[in-house]
Short mmCIF file of C-alpha atoms in Angstrom, two decimals:
data_model
loop_
_atom_site.label_atom_id
_atom_site.label_comp_id
_atom_site.label_asym_id
_atom_site.label_seq_id
_atom_site.Cartn_x
_atom_site.Cartn_y
_atom_site.Cartn_z
CA MET A 250 -7.28 -7.38 -1.32
CA GLU A 251 -5.11 -8.57 1.56
CA SER A 252 -2.73 -6.30 3.43
CA ARG A 253 0.19 -7.50 1.33
CA GLY A 254 -1.71 -6.52 -1.83
CA ILE A 255 -2.43 -3.06 -0.45
CA GLN A 256 1.23 -2.69 0.47
CA ASP A 257 2.24 -3.39 -3.14
CA MET A 258 0.11 -0.51 -4.42
CA PHE A 259 2.09 2.20 -2.62
CA ASP A 260 5.75 3.03 -2.12
CA PHE A 261 6.58 3.66 1.53
CA ARG A 262 10.32 4.00 0.86
CA ARG A 263 11.79 6.79 -1.24
CA PHE A 264 15.10 5.04 -1.79
CA PRO A 265 15.71 1.57 -3.27
CA LYS A 266 16.34 -1.45 -1.06
CA ASP A 267 18.92 -2.91 -3.41
CA GLY A 268 22.43 -2.12 -2.18
CA LEU A 269 23.84 -1.46 -5.65
CA LEU A 270 21.04 0.94 -6.58
CA LEU A 271 21.40 2.72 -3.24
CA LEU A 272 25.11 3.16 -3.94
CA LEU A 273 24.25 4.67 -7.34
CA VAL A 274 21.87 7.12 -5.63
CA LEU A 275 24.64 8.20 -3.23
CA LEU A 276 27.07 8.70 -6.10
CA TYR A 277 24.46 10.64 -8.07
CA ALA A 278 23.38 12.82 -5.10
CA PRO A 279 25.83 15.74 -5.68
CA VAL A 280 24.77 15.93 -9.32
CA GLY A 281 21.10 15.66 -8.32
CA VAL A 282 21.35 18.52 -5.83
CA CYS A 283 22.99 20.81 -8.41
CA LEU A 284 20.39 19.80 -10.98
CA MET A 285 17.57 20.49 -8.52
CA LEU A 286 18.86 24.00 -7.76
CA LEU A 287 19.23 24.79 -11.46
CA ARG A 288 15.75 23.46 -12.22
CA ILE A 289 14.19 25.53 -9.44
CA PHE A 290 15.55 28.65 -11.16
CA ILE A 291 14.32 27.47 -14.57
CA GLY A 292 10.98 26.40 -13.10
CA VAL A 293 10.21 29.94 -11.99
CA HIS A 294 10.61 31.09 -15.59
CA VAL A 295 8.45 28.23 -16.87
CA PHE A 296 5.72 29.31 -14.46
CA LEU A 297 5.96 32.95 -15.60
CA VAL A 298 5.80 31.97 -19.28
CA SER A 299 2.77 29.75 -18.71
CA CYS A 300 1.01 32.62 -16.90
CA ALA A 301 1.88 35.26 -19.49
CA LEU A 302 0.83 33.39 -22.64
CA PRO A 303 -2.85 32.74 -23.43
CA GLU A 304 -4.11 29.19 -23.81
CA SER A 305 -3.06 27.99 -27.27
CA PHE A 306 -1.11 25.31 -29.09
CA ILE A 307 1.99 27.55 -29.07
CA ARG A 308 1.82 27.97 -25.29
CA ARG A 309 1.45 24.22 -24.72
CA PHE A 310 4.34 23.50 -27.11
CA LEU A 311 6.71 26.00 -25.44
CA VAL A 312 5.84 24.85 -21.93
CA ARG A 313 6.23 21.22 -22.95
CA ILE A 314 9.76 21.90 -24.27
CA MET A 315 10.67 23.79 -21.08
CA CYS A 316 9.31 20.94 -18.96
CA LEU A 317 11.79 18.65 -20.70
CA VAL A 318 14.56 20.76 -19.16
CA LEU A 319 12.85 20.31 -15.79
CA GLY A 320 13.02 16.53 -16.25
CA MET A 321 9.28 16.04 -16.91
CA HIS A 322 8.64 14.40 -20.26
CA VAL A 323 5.22 13.37 -21.57
CA ARG A 324 4.64 10.90 -24.40
CA GLN A 325 1.33 9.90 -25.92
CA LYS A 326 0.47 6.74 -27.79
CA ASP A 327 -1.56 7.29 -30.97
CA PRO A 328 -2.57 10.98 -30.52
CA LEU A 329 -5.31 10.58 -33.13
CA SER A 330 -7.23 8.34 -30.71
CA ARG A 331 -8.08 11.35 -28.58
CA ASP A 332 -11.70 12.30 -29.13
CA LYS A 333 -12.04 16.09 -29.39
CA ASN A 334 -15.80 15.91 -28.80
CA THR A 335 -15.51 14.18 -25.43
CA LYS A 336 -16.25 16.44 -22.46
CA LEU A 337 -14.89 14.12 -19.75
CA TYR A 338 -11.58 12.29 -19.49
CA ILE A 339 -11.17 9.64 -16.79
CA CYS A 340 -7.60 8.81 -15.80
CA ASN A 341 -5.79 6.75 -13.18
CA HIS A 342 -3.79 8.76 -10.63
CA VAL A 343 -0.04 8.27 -10.14
CA THR A 344 1.61 11.58 -9.18
CA GLU A 345 0.62 15.04 -7.97
CA PHE A 346 1.36 16.48 -11.42
CA ASP A 347 -0.65 14.18 -13.69
CA HIS A 348 -3.12 16.94 -14.63
CA ASN A 349 -0.31 19.38 -15.51
CA LEU A 350 1.35 16.97 -17.93
CA LEU A 351 -1.92 15.89 -19.57
CA ASN A 352 -2.81 19.55 -20.00
CA LEU A 353 0.28 19.88 -22.21
CA LEU A 354 -1.32 17.46 -24.67
CA THR A 355 -4.83 18.86 -24.80
CA PRO A 356 -6.77 21.66 -23.06
CA CYS A 357 -8.50 20.20 -20.02
CA SER A 358 -9.59 21.37 -16.58
CA THR A 359 -9.25 19.50 -13.30
CA PRO A 360 -11.28 20.79 -10.33
CA GLN A 361 -9.67 21.12 -6.93
CA THR A 362 -11.73 18.81 -4.72
CA GLY A 363 -9.65 19.33 -1.58
CA GLY A 364 -6.53 20.97 -0.22
CA SER A 365 -5.28 24.50 -0.85
CA THR A 366 -7.44 27.16 -2.45
CA GLY A 367 -6.80 30.61 -3.89
CA PHE A 368 -3.40 31.33 -5.40
CA VAL A 369 -1.86 27.93 -4.64
CA CYS A 370 -4.81 26.17 -6.30
CA TRP A 371 -4.49 28.36 -9.40
CA ALA A 372 -0.68 28.10 -9.51
CA ARG A 373 -0.86 24.31 -9.46
CA GLY A 374 -3.16 24.33 -12.49
CA PHE A 375 -6.40 23.35 -10.77
CA MET A 376 -9.81 24.84 -11.45
CA GLU A 377 -11.11 26.25 -8.17
CA MET A 378 -14.73 25.40 -7.49
CA HIS A 379 -17.07 27.88 -5.83
CA SER A 380 -19.98 25.49 -5.33
CA ALA A 381 -21.55 24.65 -1.99
CA PRO A 382 -19.62 22.06 0.04
CA GLY A 383 -20.51 18.46 -0.58
CA GLN A 384 -20.10 15.90 -3.34
CA THR A 385 -23.63 16.38 -4.67
CA ALA A 386 -23.20 20.11 -5.10
CA LEU A 387 -19.83 19.60 -6.79
CA ALA A 388 -21.33 17.03 -9.19
CA ASP A 389 -24.17 19.41 -10.08
CA THR A 390 -21.73 22.24 -10.81
CA LEU A 391 -19.51 20.04 -12.98
CA GLN A 392 -22.52 18.61 -14.79
CA ARG A 393 -23.53 22.14 -15.81
CA TYR A 394 -19.91 22.76 -16.84
CA CYS A 395 -19.93 19.72 -19.13
CA SER A 396 -23.16 20.80 -20.79
CA THR A 397 -21.80 24.27 -21.55
CA ASP A 398 -20.50 24.75 -25.10
CA GLY A 399 -16.98 26.03 -25.62
CA THR A 400 -15.54 24.88 -22.31
CA PRO A 401 -12.45 22.62 -22.19
CA ALA A 402 -12.98 18.99 -21.32
CA LEU A 403 -12.88 17.88 -17.71
CA LEU A 404 -10.06 15.62 -16.50
CA LEU A 405 -11.01 13.66 -13.39
CA PHE A 406 -9.22 11.05 -11.27
CA PRO A 407 -11.93 8.83 -9.72
CA GLU A 408 -9.40 7.01 -7.52
CA GLU A 409 -9.15 10.31 -5.58
CA ASP A 410 -5.63 9.41 -4.45
CA THR A 411 -2.37 8.25 -5.97
CA THR A 412 -0.89 4.75 -6.31
CA ASN A 413 2.48 3.64 -7.67
CA GLY A 414 0.71 2.37 -10.80
CA ARG A 415 2.37 -1.06 -10.67
CA ALA A 416 0.00 -3.32 -8.73
CA GLY A 417 -3.60 -2.12 -8.90
CA LEU A 418 -6.13 0.68 -9.19
CA LEU A 419 -8.04 2.05 -6.23
CA LYS A 420 -11.80 1.62 -6.37
CA PHE A 421 -13.33 4.29 -8.60
CA SER A 422 -15.65 6.79 -6.94
CA SER A 423 -19.00 6.77 -8.75
CA TRP A 424 -19.91 10.48 -8.76
CA PRO A 425 -17.66 11.46 -11.77
CA PHE A 426 -19.60 9.00 -13.93
CA SER A 427 -22.88 10.76 -13.24
CA LEU A 428 -21.73 13.91 -15.08
CA THR A 429 -22.13 12.60 -18.63
CA ASP A 430 -22.95 9.36 -20.45
CA ARG A 431 -19.91 9.57 -22.74
CA ILE A 432 -16.35 9.53 -21.43
CA GLN A 433 -12.87 8.73 -22.71
CA PRO A 434 -10.59 6.66 -20.46
CA VAL A 435 -6.94 7.70 -20.28
CA ALA A 436 -4.29 5.19 -19.16
CA LEU A 437 -1.27 6.77 -17.51
CA ARG A 438 2.06 5.09 -16.76
CA VAL A 439 4.87 6.99 -15.06
CA THR A 440 8.49 5.84 -14.89
CA ARG A 441 11.46 7.25 -13.01
CA PRO A 442 14.98 5.92 -12.38
CA LEU A 443 16.50 5.38 -8.93
CA LEU A 444 13.75 6.77 -6.68
CA ALA A 445 10.08 6.04 -5.98
CA LEU A 446 7.49 8.24 -7.71
CA SER A 447 5.92 9.33 -4.43
CA THR A 448 5.49 8.42 -0.79
CA PRO A 449 2.26 8.77 1.21
CA ASP A 450 3.53 11.30 3.77
CA SER A 451 5.19 13.62 1.25
CA SER A 452 3.64 16.97 0.21
CA TRP A 453 3.25 18.08 -3.40
CA LEU A 454 6.07 20.62 -2.94
CA MET A 455 8.45 17.95 -1.69
CA GLU A 456 7.46 15.72 -4.61
CA LEU A 457 8.29 18.58 -6.98
CA LEU A 458 11.77 18.92 -5.49
CA TRP A 459 12.40 15.18 -5.86
CA THR A 460 11.20 15.44 -9.47
CA PHE A 461 13.82 18.13 -10.04
CA PHE A 462 16.44 15.94 -8.30
CA VAL A 463 16.15 12.84 -10.49
CA PRO A 464 17.39 12.83 -14.09
CA CYS A 465 13.89 12.52 -15.58
CA THR A 466 10.32 11.43 -15.01
CA VAL A 467 8.48 10.12 -18.06
CA TYR A 468 4.68 10.15 -18.39
CA HIS A 469 3.26 7.65 -20.90
CA VAL A 470 -0.30 8.47 -22.00
CA SER A 471 -2.63 6.11 -23.87
CA TRP A 472 -6.03 7.30 -25.14
CA LEU A 473 -8.60 4.52 -25.01
CA PRO A 474 -11.70 4.62 -27.26
CA PRO A 475 -14.65 6.64 -25.87
CA VAL A 476 -17.16 4.62 -23.83
CA LEU A 477 -20.93 5.14 -23.65
CA ARG A 478 -23.03 4.34 -20.62
CA GLN A 479 -25.35 1.45 -21.42
CA GLU A 480 -29.09 1.59 -20.99
CA GLY A 481 -30.11 0.51 -17.49
CA GLU A 482 -26.51 0.58 -16.27
CA SER A 483 -26.09 2.16 -12.85
CA VAL A 484 -23.44 4.80 -12.15
CA GLN A 485 -21.43 2.39 -10.00
CA GLU A 486 -21.57 -0.33 -12.68
CA PHE A 487 -20.39 2.22 -15.24
CA ALA A 488 -17.51 3.21 -12.95
CA SER A 489 -16.53 -0.43 -12.39
CA ARG A 490 -16.57 -1.13 -16.13
CA ILE A 491 -14.22 1.79 -16.83
CA GLN A 492 -11.97 0.69 -13.98
CA GLU A 493 -11.72 -2.78 -15.53
CA LEU A 494 -10.89 -1.30 -18.95
CA LEU A 495 -8.08 0.83 -17.54
CA ALA A 496 -6.76 -2.03 -15.40
CA ARG A 497 -6.51 -4.32 -18.44
CA GLU A 498 -4.75 -1.62 -20.44
CA LEU A 499 -2.24 -1.02 -17.64
CA GLY A 500 -1.82 -4.70 -16.78
CA VAL A 501 -2.78 -4.23 -13.12
CA ALA A 502 -5.65 -5.33 -10.86
CA ALA A 503 -8.96 -3.48 -10.47
CA THR A 504 -9.23 -3.57 -6.69
CA GLN A 505 -11.93 -2.62 -4.20
CA VAL A 506 -9.40 -0.75 -2.04
CA THR A 507 -10.66 2.78 -1.41
CA LYS A 508 -8.99 6.06 -0.54
CA SER A 509 -10.08 5.52 3.07
CA ASP A 510 -8.50 2.04 3.08
CA LYS A 511 -5.22 3.57 1.93
CA ALA A 512 -5.36 6.17 4.71
CA GLU A 513 -6.05 3.46 7.30
CA HIS A 514 -3.22 1.29 5.97
CA ILE A 515 -0.79 4.21 6.16
CA LYS A 516 -1.94 4.93 9.71
CA ARG A 517 -1.33 1.32 10.75
CA ASN A 518 2.14 1.33 9.20
CA ARG A 519 2.98 4.58 10.96
CA HIS A 520 2.10 3.11 14.37
CA ARG A 521 3.59 -0.34 13.74
CA PRO A 522 6.10 -1.36 16.46
CA PRO A 523 9.76 -1.18 15.46
CA GLN A 524 11.00 -4.24 13.62
CA THR A 525 14.10 -6.26 14.40
CA SER A 526 17.51 -5.14 13.27
CA THR A 527 17.29 -7.41 10.24
CA GLY A 528 14.49 -5.26 8.89
CA VAL A 529 11.95 -8.05 8.50
CA GLY A 530 8.76 -8.70 10.41
CA PRO A 531 7.49 -11.92 12.04
CA GLY A 532 5.72 -13.01 8.86
CA SER A 533 8.90 -12.63 6.82
CA ILE A 534 10.90 -14.54 9.43
CA ALA A 535 8.38 -17.40 9.38
CA ARG A 536 8.39 -17.46 5.60
CA GLY A 537 12.18 -17.54 5.56
CA PHE A 538 12.36 -20.46 8.01
CA MET A 539 9.77 -22.39 6.03
CA ALA A 540 11.52 -21.77 2.73
CA GLN A 541 14.99 -22.71 3.97
CA ASN A 542 14.27 -25.59 6.36
CA LEU A 543 11.07 -27.07 5.00
CA GLY A 544 11.07 -26.02 1.35
CA THR A 545 7.54 -24.61 1.52
CA GLU A 546 5.86 -21.21 1.66
CA GLU A 547 2.34 -22.60 2.12
CA PRO A 548 0.28 -19.69 3.53
CA ARG A 549 -1.77 -21.91 5.87
CA ILE A 550 1.33 -23.27 7.63
CA ILE A 551 2.80 -19.77 7.90
CA ARG A 552 -0.42 -18.44 9.42
CA MET A 553 -0.71 -21.28 11.94
CA ALA A 554 2.98 -20.97 12.86
CA GLN A 555 2.47 -17.33 13.75
CA GLN A 556 -0.56 -18.25 15.89
CA VAL A 557 1.49 -20.79 17.84
CA LYS A 558 4.31 -18.25 18.15
CA ASP A 559 1.88 -15.78 19.73
CA VAL A 560 1.06 -18.36 22.42
CA LEU A 561 4.59 -19.76 22.87
CA PRO A 562 6.88 -16.82 22.07
CA HIS A 563 10.02 -18.58 23.36
CA VAL A 564 9.78 -21.43 20.82
CA PRO A 565 11.70 -20.88 17.53
CA LEU A 566 9.54 -20.59 14.44
CA ASN A 567 11.37 -23.35 12.58
CA VAL A 568 10.58 -25.77 15.42
CA ILE A 569 6.91 -24.71 15.34
CA ALA A 570 6.74 -25.07 11.57
CA ARG A 571 8.25 -28.55 11.50
CA ASP A 572 5.71 -29.78 14.02
CA LEU A 573 2.83 -28.11 12.15
CA VAL A 574 3.78 -29.90 8.95
CA LYS A 575 3.30 -33.19 10.84
CA THR A 576 0.15 -32.28 12.80
CA ASN A 577 -1.54 -29.64 10.62
CA CYS A 578 -3.23 -28.48 13.84
CA VAL A 579 -2.42 -25.50 16.05
CA ASP A 580 -3.84 -27.10 19.21
CA THR A 581 -1.89 -30.35 18.77
CA THR A 582 1.33 -28.49 18.06
CA ILE A 583 0.96 -26.41 21.22
CA THR A 584 0.46 -29.63 23.22
CA ASN A 585 3.49 -31.27 21.60
CA LEU A 586 5.71 -28.29 22.30
CA LEU A 587 4.59 -28.18 25.93
CA GLU A 588 5.32 -31.93 26.19
CA LEU A 589 8.78 -31.29 24.77
CA SER A 590 9.34 -28.50 27.27
CA GLU A 591 8.29 -30.73 30.19
CA ASP A 592 10.51 -33.58 29.03
CA SER A 593 13.45 -31.20 29.10
CA ALA A 594 12.42 -30.10 32.57
CA LEU A 595 12.31 -33.76 33.73
CA GLU A 596 15.86 -34.33 32.54
CA ALA A 597 16.94 -31.24 34.42
CA SER A 598 15.14 -32.46 37.54
CA VAL A 599 17.09 -35.70 37.56
CA ALA A 600 20.30 -33.69 37.46
CA GLY A 601 19.32 -31.70 40.55
CA ALA A 602 16.33 -30.32 42.42
CA SER A 603 17.66 -26.79 42.64
CA SER A 604 18.28 -26.57 38.93
CA PHE A 605 14.79 -27.92 38.29
CA GLY A 606 13.14 -25.34 40.52
CA SER A 607 14.98 -22.36 39.06
CA SER A 608 14.24 -23.39 35.47
CA LEU A 609 10.52 -23.59 36.16
CA ASN A 610 10.48 -20.31 38.01
CA SER A 611 12.13 -18.59 35.06
CA SER A 612 9.58 -19.99 32.58
CA PRO A 613 8.12 -17.36 30.22
CA PHE A 614 4.61 -18.42 31.23
CA SER A 615 2.80 -16.70 34.08
CA TYR A 616 -0.45 -18.33 35.12
CA GLU A 617 -2.90 -18.34 37.91
CA PRO A 618 -2.74 -21.21 40.45
CA THR A 619 -5.03 -24.10 39.68
CA ALA A 620 -7.56 -25.46 42.15
CA LYS A 621 -5.07 -28.19 43.10
CA PRO A 622 -1.74 -26.64 44.04
CA VAL A 623 1.36 -28.05 42.44
CA ALA A 624 4.12 -29.52 44.55
CA LYS A 625 6.32 -26.91 46.14
CA SER A 626 9.30 -29.21 46.66
CA PHE A 627 11.12 -31.89 44.75
CA GLY A 628 9.34 -35.22 45.26
CA LYS A 629 11.06 -37.97 47.23
CA SER A 630 9.71 -40.82 45.09
CA PRO A 631 9.40 -41.21 41.28
CA THR A 632 5.60 -41.20 41.63
CA ASP A 633 5.64 -37.88 43.48
CA ARG A 634 7.99 -36.34 40.93
CA HIS A 635 5.81 -37.56 38.06
CA MET A 636 2.65 -36.07 39.62
CA SER A 637 4.39 -32.75 40.22
CA LEU A 638 5.53 -32.56 36.60
CA GLN A 639 2.09 -33.58 35.34
CA GLU A 640 0.41 -30.87 37.40
CA ARG A 641 2.85 -28.24 36.13
CA LYS A 642 2.32 -29.42 32.56
CA ASP A 643 -1.45 -29.24 32.96
CA ALA A 644 -1.17 -25.69 34.28
CA LEU A 645 1.07 -24.65 31.40
CA TYR A 646 -1.21 -26.30 28.87
CA ASN A 647 -4.36 -24.71 30.30
CA TYR A 648 -2.73 -21.31 30.26
CA ALA A 649 -1.53 -21.69 26.68
CA ARG A 650 -4.95 -22.91 25.53
CA SER A 651 -6.80 -20.06 27.25
CA ARG A 652 -4.38 -17.57 25.73
CA TYR A 653 -4.95 -19.02 22.27
CA ILE A 654 -8.76 -19.03 22.66
CA GLU A 655 -8.70 -15.44 23.92
CA LYS A 656 -6.67 -14.33 20.89
CA TYR A 657 -8.21 -16.41 18.09
CA GLY A 658 -11.50 -17.83 19.40
CA LEU A 659 -12.81 -21.38 19.38
CA ASP A 660 -14.23 -21.26 15.88
CA LYS A 661 -10.85 -20.95 14.14
CA GLU A 662 -10.54 -23.73 11.58
CA ASP A 663 -6.81 -24.03 12.22
CA ALA A 664 -7.41 -25.03 15.84
CA HIS A 665 -9.27 -28.18 14.86
#
């Protein structure tokens, strides 16, 4: 998946971009703060009740009702589809509290595979593992857990990280599918008004406070039919098949983007240079010029326009794009734009030698002298002036071409 596709899988902004929705958030903020403070007080009591009562249907029912007051509502589609004999549930991951809400529907245990241990791990509803470090040791421990009679089913999230649930699923890790040959997929959709469900840099505690701030967060659970591992099917093939099933149910893409890819994408976004005051990057600017002036958003033209812009940063993108539509070649467009620049310089030279010299000296290009030095003074005859301009144009062209080759290489198809 391209960078744009990865971007669509995560929310990097907590607040909406739409001006009207942002205004609604500002108007709602005083109410949200009061609601958050009240829910923090109620949440402490919910936690104490859940700790005091033993695991039972009554406990799950009471906690589920109290969670409604906290703004966390869980709905399930066709509860009879849940298979009580299944020892492993596989679910997509949307928020930090998915396992808590699913545990209100049926007893299930989710191991803590990273992060806090001890009291915090227990308080968040995770099952703390005491196996040796490493994925293999964890898989062996959980495999023994699944084969033990009387234990609650396991609930695992093979994506190993959250997405916004709207664009695609992260690639499923294969180790959860080695625990047992029979699993039940669980499709989870989460909706919330006004604000994003989560942001990459936010902690679970901050996400809990935002959950208390908004009016409600609704978890929609769908139990898919149990799936058996086929004979001769590898663990990774089994994982990919379940990923495809969940993706079809959710109406999103089953991507090959991993947890590590997400971390790298977040790191790149964090270190991205500041954008212009309009809030759009070079690619968006190019797309806007193409859409308005040329009536096209053809990706190839946009990509080539940005390549020319990298070499000739002083040339407007709409000028670059219009020439690319005619030439369909980066190299030819660079030559044409340099020709246009030199023609303008020639007109200036006719008006006056001093003006001509200052305009060339202030050129955005800086290049090394060529073997044949260019004229240092304004030529006395038309032939001399023409040769001086030609030499300057050759120097500019050679510099631009070397800069393009250094950045994109000679084997770029767009340069031919």
